[in-house]
mmCIF file of C-alpha atoms in Angstrom:
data_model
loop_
_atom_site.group_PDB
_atom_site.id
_atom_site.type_symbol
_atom_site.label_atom_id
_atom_site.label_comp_id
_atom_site.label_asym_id
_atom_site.label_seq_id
_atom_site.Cartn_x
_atom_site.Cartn_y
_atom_site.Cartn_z
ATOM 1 C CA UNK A 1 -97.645 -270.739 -133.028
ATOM 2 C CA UNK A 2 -99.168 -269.221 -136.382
ATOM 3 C CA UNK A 3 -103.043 -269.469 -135.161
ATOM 4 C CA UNK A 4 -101.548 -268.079 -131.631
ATOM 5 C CA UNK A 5 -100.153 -265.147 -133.457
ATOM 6 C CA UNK A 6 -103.252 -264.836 -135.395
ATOM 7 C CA UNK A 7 -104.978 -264.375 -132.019
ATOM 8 C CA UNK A 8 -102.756 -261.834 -130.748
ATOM 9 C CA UNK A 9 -103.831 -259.942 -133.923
ATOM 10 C CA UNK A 10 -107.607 -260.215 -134.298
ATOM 11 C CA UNK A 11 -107.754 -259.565 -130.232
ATOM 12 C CA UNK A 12 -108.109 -256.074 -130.414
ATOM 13 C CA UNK A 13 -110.433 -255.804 -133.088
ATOM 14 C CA UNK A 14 -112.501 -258.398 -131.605
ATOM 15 C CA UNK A 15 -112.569 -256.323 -128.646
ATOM 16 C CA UNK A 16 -113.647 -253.375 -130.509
ATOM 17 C CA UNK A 17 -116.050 -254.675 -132.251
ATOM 18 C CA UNK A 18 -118.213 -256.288 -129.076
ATOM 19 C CA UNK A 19 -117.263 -252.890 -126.916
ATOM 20 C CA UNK A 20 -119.479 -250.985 -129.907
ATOM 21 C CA UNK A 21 -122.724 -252.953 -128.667
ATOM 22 C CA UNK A 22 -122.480 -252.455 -125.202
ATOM 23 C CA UNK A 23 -122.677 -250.440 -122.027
ATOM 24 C CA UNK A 24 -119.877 -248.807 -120.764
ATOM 25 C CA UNK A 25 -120.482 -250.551 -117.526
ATOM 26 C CA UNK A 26 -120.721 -254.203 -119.466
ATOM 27 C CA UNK A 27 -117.639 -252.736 -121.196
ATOM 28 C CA UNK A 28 -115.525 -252.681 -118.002
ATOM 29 C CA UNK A 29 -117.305 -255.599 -116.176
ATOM 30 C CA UNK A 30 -116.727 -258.298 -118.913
ATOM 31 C CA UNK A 31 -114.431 -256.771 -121.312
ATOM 32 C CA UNK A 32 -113.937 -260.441 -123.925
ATOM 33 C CA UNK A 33 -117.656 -261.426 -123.112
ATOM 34 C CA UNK A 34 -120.491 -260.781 -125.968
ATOM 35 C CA UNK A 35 -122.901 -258.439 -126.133
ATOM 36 C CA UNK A 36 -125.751 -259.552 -124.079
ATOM 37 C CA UNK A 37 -128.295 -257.185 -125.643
ATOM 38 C CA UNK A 38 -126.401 -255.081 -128.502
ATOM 39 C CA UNK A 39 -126.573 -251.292 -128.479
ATOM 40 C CA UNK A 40 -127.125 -250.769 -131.916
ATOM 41 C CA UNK A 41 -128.219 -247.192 -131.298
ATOM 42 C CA UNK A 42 -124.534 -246.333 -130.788
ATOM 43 C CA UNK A 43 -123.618 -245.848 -134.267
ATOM 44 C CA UNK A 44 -126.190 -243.207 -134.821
ATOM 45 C CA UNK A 45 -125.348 -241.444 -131.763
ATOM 46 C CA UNK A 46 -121.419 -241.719 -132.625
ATOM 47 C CA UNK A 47 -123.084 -240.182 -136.416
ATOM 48 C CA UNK A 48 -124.772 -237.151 -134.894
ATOM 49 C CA UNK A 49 -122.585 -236.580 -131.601
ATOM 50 C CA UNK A 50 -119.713 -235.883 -133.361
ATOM 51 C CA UNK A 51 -121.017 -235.258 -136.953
ATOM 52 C CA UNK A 52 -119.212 -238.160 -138.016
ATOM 53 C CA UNK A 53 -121.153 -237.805 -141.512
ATOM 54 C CA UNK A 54 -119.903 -235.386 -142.499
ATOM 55 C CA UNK A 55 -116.427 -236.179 -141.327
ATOM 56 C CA UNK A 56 -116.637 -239.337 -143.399
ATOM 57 C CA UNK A 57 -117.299 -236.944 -146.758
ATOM 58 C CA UNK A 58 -114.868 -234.788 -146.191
ATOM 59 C CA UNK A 59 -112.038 -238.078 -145.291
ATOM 60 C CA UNK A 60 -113.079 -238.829 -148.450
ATOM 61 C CA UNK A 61 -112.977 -235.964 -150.660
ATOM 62 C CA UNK A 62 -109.186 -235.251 -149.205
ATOM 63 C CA UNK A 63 -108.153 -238.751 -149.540
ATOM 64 C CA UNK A 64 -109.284 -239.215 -152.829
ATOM 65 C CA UNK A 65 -107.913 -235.920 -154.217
ATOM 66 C CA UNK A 66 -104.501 -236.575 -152.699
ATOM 67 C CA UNK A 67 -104.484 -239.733 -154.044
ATOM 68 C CA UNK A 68 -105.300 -239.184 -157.573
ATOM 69 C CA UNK A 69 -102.728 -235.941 -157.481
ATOM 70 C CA UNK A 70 -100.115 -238.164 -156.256
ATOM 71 C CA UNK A 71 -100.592 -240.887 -159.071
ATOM 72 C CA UNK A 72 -100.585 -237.579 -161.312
ATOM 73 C CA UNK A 73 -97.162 -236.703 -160.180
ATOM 74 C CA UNK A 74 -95.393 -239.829 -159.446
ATOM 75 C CA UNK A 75 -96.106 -241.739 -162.412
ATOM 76 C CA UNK A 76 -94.319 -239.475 -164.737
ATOM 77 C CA UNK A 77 -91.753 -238.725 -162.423
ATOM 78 C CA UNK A 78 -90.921 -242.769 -162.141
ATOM 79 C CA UNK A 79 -91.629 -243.542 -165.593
ATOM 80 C CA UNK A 80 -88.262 -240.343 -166.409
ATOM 81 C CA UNK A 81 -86.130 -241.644 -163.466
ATOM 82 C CA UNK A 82 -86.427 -245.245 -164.876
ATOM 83 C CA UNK A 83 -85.682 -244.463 -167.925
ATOM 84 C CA UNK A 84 -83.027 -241.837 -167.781
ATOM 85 C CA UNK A 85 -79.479 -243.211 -167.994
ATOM 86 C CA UNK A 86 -77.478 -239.940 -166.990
ATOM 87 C CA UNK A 87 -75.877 -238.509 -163.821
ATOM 88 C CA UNK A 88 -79.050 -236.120 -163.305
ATOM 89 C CA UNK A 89 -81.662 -238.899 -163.057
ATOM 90 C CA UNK A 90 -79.851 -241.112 -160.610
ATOM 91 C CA UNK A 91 -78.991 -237.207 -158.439
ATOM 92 C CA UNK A 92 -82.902 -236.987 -158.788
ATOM 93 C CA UNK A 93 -83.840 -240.586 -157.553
ATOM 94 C CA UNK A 94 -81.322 -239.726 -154.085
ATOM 95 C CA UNK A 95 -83.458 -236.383 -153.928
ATOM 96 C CA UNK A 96 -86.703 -238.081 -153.480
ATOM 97 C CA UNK A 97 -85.222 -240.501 -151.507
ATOM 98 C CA UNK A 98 -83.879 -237.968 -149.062
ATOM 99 C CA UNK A 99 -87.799 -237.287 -148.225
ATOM 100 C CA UNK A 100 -87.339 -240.036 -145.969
ATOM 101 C CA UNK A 101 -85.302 -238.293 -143.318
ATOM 102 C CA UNK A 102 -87.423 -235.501 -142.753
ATOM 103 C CA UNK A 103 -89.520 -236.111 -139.878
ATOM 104 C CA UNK A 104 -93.090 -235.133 -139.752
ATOM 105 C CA UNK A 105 -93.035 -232.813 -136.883
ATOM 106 C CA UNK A 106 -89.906 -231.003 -138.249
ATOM 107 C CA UNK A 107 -92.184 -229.784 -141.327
ATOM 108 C CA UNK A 108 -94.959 -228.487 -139.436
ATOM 109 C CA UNK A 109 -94.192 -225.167 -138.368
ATOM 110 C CA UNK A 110 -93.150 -224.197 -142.227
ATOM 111 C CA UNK A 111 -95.861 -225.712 -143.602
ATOM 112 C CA UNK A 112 -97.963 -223.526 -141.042
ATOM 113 C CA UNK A 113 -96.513 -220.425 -142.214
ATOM 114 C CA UNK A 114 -97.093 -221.601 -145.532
ATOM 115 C CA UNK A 115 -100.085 -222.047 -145.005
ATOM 116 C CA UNK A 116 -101.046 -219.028 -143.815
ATOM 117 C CA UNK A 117 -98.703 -217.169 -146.369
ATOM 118 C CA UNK A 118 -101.291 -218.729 -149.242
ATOM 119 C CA UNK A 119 -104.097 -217.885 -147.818
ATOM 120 C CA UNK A 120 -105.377 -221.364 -147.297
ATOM 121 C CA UNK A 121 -105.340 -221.792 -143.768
ATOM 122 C CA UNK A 122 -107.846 -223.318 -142.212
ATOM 123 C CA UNK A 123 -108.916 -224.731 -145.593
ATOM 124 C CA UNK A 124 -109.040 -228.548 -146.504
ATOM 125 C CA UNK A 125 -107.874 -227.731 -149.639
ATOM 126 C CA UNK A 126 -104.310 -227.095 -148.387
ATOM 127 C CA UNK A 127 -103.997 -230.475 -146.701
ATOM 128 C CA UNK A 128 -105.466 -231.842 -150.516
ATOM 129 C CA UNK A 129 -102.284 -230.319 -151.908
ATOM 130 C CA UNK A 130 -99.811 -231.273 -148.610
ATOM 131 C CA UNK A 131 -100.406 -234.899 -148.272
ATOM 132 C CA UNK A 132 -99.136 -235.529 -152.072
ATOM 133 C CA UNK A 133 -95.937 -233.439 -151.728
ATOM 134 C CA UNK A 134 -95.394 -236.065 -148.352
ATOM 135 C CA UNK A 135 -96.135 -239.276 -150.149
ATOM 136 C CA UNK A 136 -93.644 -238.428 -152.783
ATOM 137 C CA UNK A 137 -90.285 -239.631 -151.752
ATOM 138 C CA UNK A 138 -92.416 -243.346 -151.037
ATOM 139 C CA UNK A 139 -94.296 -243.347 -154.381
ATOM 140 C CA UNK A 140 -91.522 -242.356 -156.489
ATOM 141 C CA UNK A 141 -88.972 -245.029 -155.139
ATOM 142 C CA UNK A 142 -91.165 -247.855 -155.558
ATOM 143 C CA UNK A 143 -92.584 -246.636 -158.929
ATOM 144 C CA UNK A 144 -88.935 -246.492 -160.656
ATOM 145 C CA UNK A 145 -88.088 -249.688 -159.016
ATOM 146 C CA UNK A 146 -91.246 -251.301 -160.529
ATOM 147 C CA UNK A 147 -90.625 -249.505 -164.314
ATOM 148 C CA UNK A 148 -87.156 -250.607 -164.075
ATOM 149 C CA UNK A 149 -87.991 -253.912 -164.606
ATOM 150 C CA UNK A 150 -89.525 -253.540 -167.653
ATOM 151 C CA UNK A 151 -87.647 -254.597 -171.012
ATOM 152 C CA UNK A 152 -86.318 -251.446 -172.934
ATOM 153 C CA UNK A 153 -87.221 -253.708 -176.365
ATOM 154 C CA UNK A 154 -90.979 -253.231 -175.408
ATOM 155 C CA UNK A 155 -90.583 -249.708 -175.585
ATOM 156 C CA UNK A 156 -88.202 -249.809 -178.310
ATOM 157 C CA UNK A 157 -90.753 -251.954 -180.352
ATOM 158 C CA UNK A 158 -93.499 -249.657 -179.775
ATOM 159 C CA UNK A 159 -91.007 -246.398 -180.445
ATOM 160 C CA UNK A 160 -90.316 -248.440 -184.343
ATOM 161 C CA UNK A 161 -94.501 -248.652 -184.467
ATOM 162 C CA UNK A 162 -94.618 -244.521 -183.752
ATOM 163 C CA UNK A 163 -95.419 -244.335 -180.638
ATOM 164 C CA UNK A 164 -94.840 -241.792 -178.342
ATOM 165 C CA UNK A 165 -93.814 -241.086 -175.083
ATOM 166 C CA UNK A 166 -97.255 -240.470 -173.440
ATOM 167 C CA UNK A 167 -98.197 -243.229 -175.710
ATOM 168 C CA UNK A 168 -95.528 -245.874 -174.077
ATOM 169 C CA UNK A 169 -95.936 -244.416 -170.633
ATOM 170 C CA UNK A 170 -100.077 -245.135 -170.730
ATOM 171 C CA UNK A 171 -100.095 -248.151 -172.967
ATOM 172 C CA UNK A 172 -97.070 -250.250 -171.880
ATOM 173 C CA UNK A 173 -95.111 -248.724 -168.506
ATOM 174 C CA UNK A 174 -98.634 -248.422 -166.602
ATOM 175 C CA UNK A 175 -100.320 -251.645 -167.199
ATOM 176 C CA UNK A 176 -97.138 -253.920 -166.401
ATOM 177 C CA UNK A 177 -97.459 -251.234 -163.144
ATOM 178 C CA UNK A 178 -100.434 -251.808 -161.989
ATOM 179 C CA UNK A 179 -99.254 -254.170 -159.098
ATOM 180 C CA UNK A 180 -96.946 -251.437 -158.101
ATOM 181 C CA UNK A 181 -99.496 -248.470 -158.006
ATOM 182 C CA UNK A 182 -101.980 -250.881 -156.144
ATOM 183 C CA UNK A 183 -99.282 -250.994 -152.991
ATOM 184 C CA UNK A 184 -98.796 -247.032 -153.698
ATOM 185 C CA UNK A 185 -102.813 -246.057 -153.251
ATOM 186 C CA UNK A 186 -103.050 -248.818 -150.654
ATOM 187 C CA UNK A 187 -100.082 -247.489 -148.408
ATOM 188 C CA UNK A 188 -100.900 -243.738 -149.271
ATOM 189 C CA UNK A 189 -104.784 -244.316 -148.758
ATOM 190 C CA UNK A 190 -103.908 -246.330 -145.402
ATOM 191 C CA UNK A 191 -101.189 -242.706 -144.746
ATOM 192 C CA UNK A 192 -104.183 -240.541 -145.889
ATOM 193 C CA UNK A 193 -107.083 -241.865 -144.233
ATOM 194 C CA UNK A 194 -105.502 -241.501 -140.881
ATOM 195 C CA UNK A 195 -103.183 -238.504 -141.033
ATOM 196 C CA UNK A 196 -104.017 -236.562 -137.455
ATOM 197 C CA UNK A 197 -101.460 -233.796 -136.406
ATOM 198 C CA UNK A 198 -101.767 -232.077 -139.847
ATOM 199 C CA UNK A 199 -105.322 -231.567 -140.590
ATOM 200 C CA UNK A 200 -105.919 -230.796 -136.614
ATOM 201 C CA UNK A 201 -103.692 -227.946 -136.779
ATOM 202 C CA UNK A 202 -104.543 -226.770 -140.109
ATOM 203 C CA UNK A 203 -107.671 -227.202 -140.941
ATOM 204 C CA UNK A 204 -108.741 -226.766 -137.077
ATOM 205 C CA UNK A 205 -112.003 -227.363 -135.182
ATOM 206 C CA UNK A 206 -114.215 -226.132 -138.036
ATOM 207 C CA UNK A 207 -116.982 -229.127 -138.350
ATOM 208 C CA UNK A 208 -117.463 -228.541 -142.136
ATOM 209 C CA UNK A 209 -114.204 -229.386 -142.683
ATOM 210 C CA UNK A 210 -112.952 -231.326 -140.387
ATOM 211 C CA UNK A 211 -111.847 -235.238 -141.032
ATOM 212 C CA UNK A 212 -112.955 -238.295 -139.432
ATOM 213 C CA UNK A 213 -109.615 -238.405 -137.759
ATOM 214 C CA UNK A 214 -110.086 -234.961 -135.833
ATOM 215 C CA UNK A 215 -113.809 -235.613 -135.490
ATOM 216 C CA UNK A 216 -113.618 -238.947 -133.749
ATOM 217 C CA UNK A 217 -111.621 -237.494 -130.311
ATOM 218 C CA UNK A 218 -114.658 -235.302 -129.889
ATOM 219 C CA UNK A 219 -116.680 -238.310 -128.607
ATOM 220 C CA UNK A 220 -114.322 -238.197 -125.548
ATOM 221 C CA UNK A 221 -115.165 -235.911 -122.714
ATOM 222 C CA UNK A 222 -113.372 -236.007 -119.018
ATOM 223 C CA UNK A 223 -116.677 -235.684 -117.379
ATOM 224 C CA UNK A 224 -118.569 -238.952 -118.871
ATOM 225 C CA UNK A 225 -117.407 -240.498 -121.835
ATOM 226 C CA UNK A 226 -119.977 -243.072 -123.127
ATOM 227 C CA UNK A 227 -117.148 -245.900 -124.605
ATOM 228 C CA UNK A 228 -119.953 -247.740 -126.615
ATOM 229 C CA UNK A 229 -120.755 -244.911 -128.833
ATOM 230 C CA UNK A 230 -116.986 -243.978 -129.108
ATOM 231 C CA UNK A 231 -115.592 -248.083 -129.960
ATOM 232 C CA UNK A 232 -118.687 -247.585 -132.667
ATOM 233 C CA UNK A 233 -117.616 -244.572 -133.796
ATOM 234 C CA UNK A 234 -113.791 -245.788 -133.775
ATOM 235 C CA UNK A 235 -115.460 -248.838 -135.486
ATOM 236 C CA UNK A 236 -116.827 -246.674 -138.548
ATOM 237 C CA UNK A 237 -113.351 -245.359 -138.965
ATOM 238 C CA UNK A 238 -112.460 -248.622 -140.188
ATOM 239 C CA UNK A 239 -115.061 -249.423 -142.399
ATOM 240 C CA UNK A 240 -113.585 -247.448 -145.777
ATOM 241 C CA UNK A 241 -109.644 -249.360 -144.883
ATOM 242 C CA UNK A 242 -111.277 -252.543 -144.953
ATOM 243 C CA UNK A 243 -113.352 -251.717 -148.899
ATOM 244 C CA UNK A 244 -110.338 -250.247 -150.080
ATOM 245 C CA UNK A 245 -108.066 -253.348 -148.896
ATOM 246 C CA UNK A 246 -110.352 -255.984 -150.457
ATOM 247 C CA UNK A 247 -110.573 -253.894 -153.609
ATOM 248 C CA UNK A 248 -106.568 -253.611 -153.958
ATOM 249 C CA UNK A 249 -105.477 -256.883 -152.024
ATOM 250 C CA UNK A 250 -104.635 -259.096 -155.158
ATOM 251 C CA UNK A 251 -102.661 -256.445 -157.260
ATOM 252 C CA UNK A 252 -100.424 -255.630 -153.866
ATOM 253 C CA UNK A 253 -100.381 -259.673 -153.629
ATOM 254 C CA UNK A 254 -98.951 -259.733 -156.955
ATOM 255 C CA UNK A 255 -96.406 -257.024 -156.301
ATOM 256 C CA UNK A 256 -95.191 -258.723 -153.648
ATOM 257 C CA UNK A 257 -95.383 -262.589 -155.116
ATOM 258 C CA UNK A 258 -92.840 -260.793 -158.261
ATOM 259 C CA UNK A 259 -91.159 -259.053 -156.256
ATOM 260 C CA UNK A 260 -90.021 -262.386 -154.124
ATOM 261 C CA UNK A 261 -89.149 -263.940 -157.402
ATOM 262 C CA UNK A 262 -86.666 -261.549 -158.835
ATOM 263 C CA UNK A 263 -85.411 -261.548 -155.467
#
């Protein structure tokens, strides 16, 4: 039952994967069957058809802006709501966690006008400062739940020794973290890397700027759409997740190994 389920889940890549060798013909006419001679021209065709280059750079720049601006803000944010003991800072965790209810399409039309209002429409550098304020609610939750665990006598030691707050927060709170901001830059990277509706509408057509998300439907035409060069483009897509999961797969393996056993 486990390797059947396995199955069911590397079927579709295995299917992409052989599809970005061949014809679309050989696609169609023996869709499981290998490549009999592999098309490896489609990846540079899927690179310059669509200027999936320069997609991939700007995926990257946005991604890893938004990611280290989220970190920025969260972290602090958790490391207050953990360790606040009033009414305010439990009022503050149900705020954030009340970004959970607004859907995605709900926010679009204000953050359009907001966009334009600022001046930054049509700019990747609003989407930079969008996709942070979204991944809030998620981050913040999980951070507070991770700092919570921490004993107040290691801070309270380090307090006696003269340390300070920024002191604690980067010497103690975010090393005994670092499982729990793994899963955060894994899950936001993952929410990142393949956001669609926002940075079609606002950062539009525009092939400086566009992502890899927006760029990629370009290899599709109604007239004659050439499925090898877009399963190798679709294929490329993929290549950053999978770096980015083998870098961070042991620290989100460790977050959720501890958090099994408090459980």
């Amino acid at each position: 039952m486990v390797w059947l389920y396995a199955l069911v889940l590397v079927l579709p890549l295995y299917y992409l994967l052989i599809s970005s060798f061949k014809t679309t013909t050989s696609i169609f006419d023996s869709p499981l069957a290998p490549p009999a001679h592999p098309e490896w021209h489609y990846f540079g065709d899927a690179l310059r058809y669509a200027r999936l280059d320069l997609a991939l750079v700007n995926s990257v720049l946005v991604t890893v802006v938004a990611l280290v601006l989220t970190l920025l803000l969260a972290v602090p944010a958790s490391f207050a709501l953990a360790r606040g003991q009033g009414r305010a800072a439990r009022v503050l965790e149900r705020v954030f966690s009340l970004g959970f209810l607004v859907p995605t399409f709900a926010a679009l039309v204000p953050t359009f006008l907001m966009a334009a209002f600022t001046g930054l429409f049509h700019t990747r550098t609003f989407v930079m400062l969008l996709l942070p304020a979204g991944a809030m609610p998620l981050s913040v939750v999980v951070l507070t739940q991770f700092m919570r665990t921490i004993p107040a006598e290691l801070e309270e030691s380090a307090r006696v020794d003269g340390a300070g707050t920024l002191t604690v927060l980067r010497r103690i709170f975010i090393p005994l973290c670092m499982p729990g901001i793994a899963t955060i830059l894994l899950l936001n990277f993952l929410n990142f890397w393949n956001e669609y509706l926002y940075s079609l509408v606002i950062i539009g057509p525009d092939t400086s700027q566009r992502t890899i998300q927006v760029a990629l439907p370009t290899l599709q035409s109604n007239q004659a759409t050439e499925y090898g060069v877009l399963m190798a483009g679709t294929a490329l897509t993929l290549v950053p997740v999978y770096i980015v999961y083998v870098l961070l797969q042991r620290r989100m393996e460790e977050a959720l190994i501890s958090g099994a056993i408090k459980m």
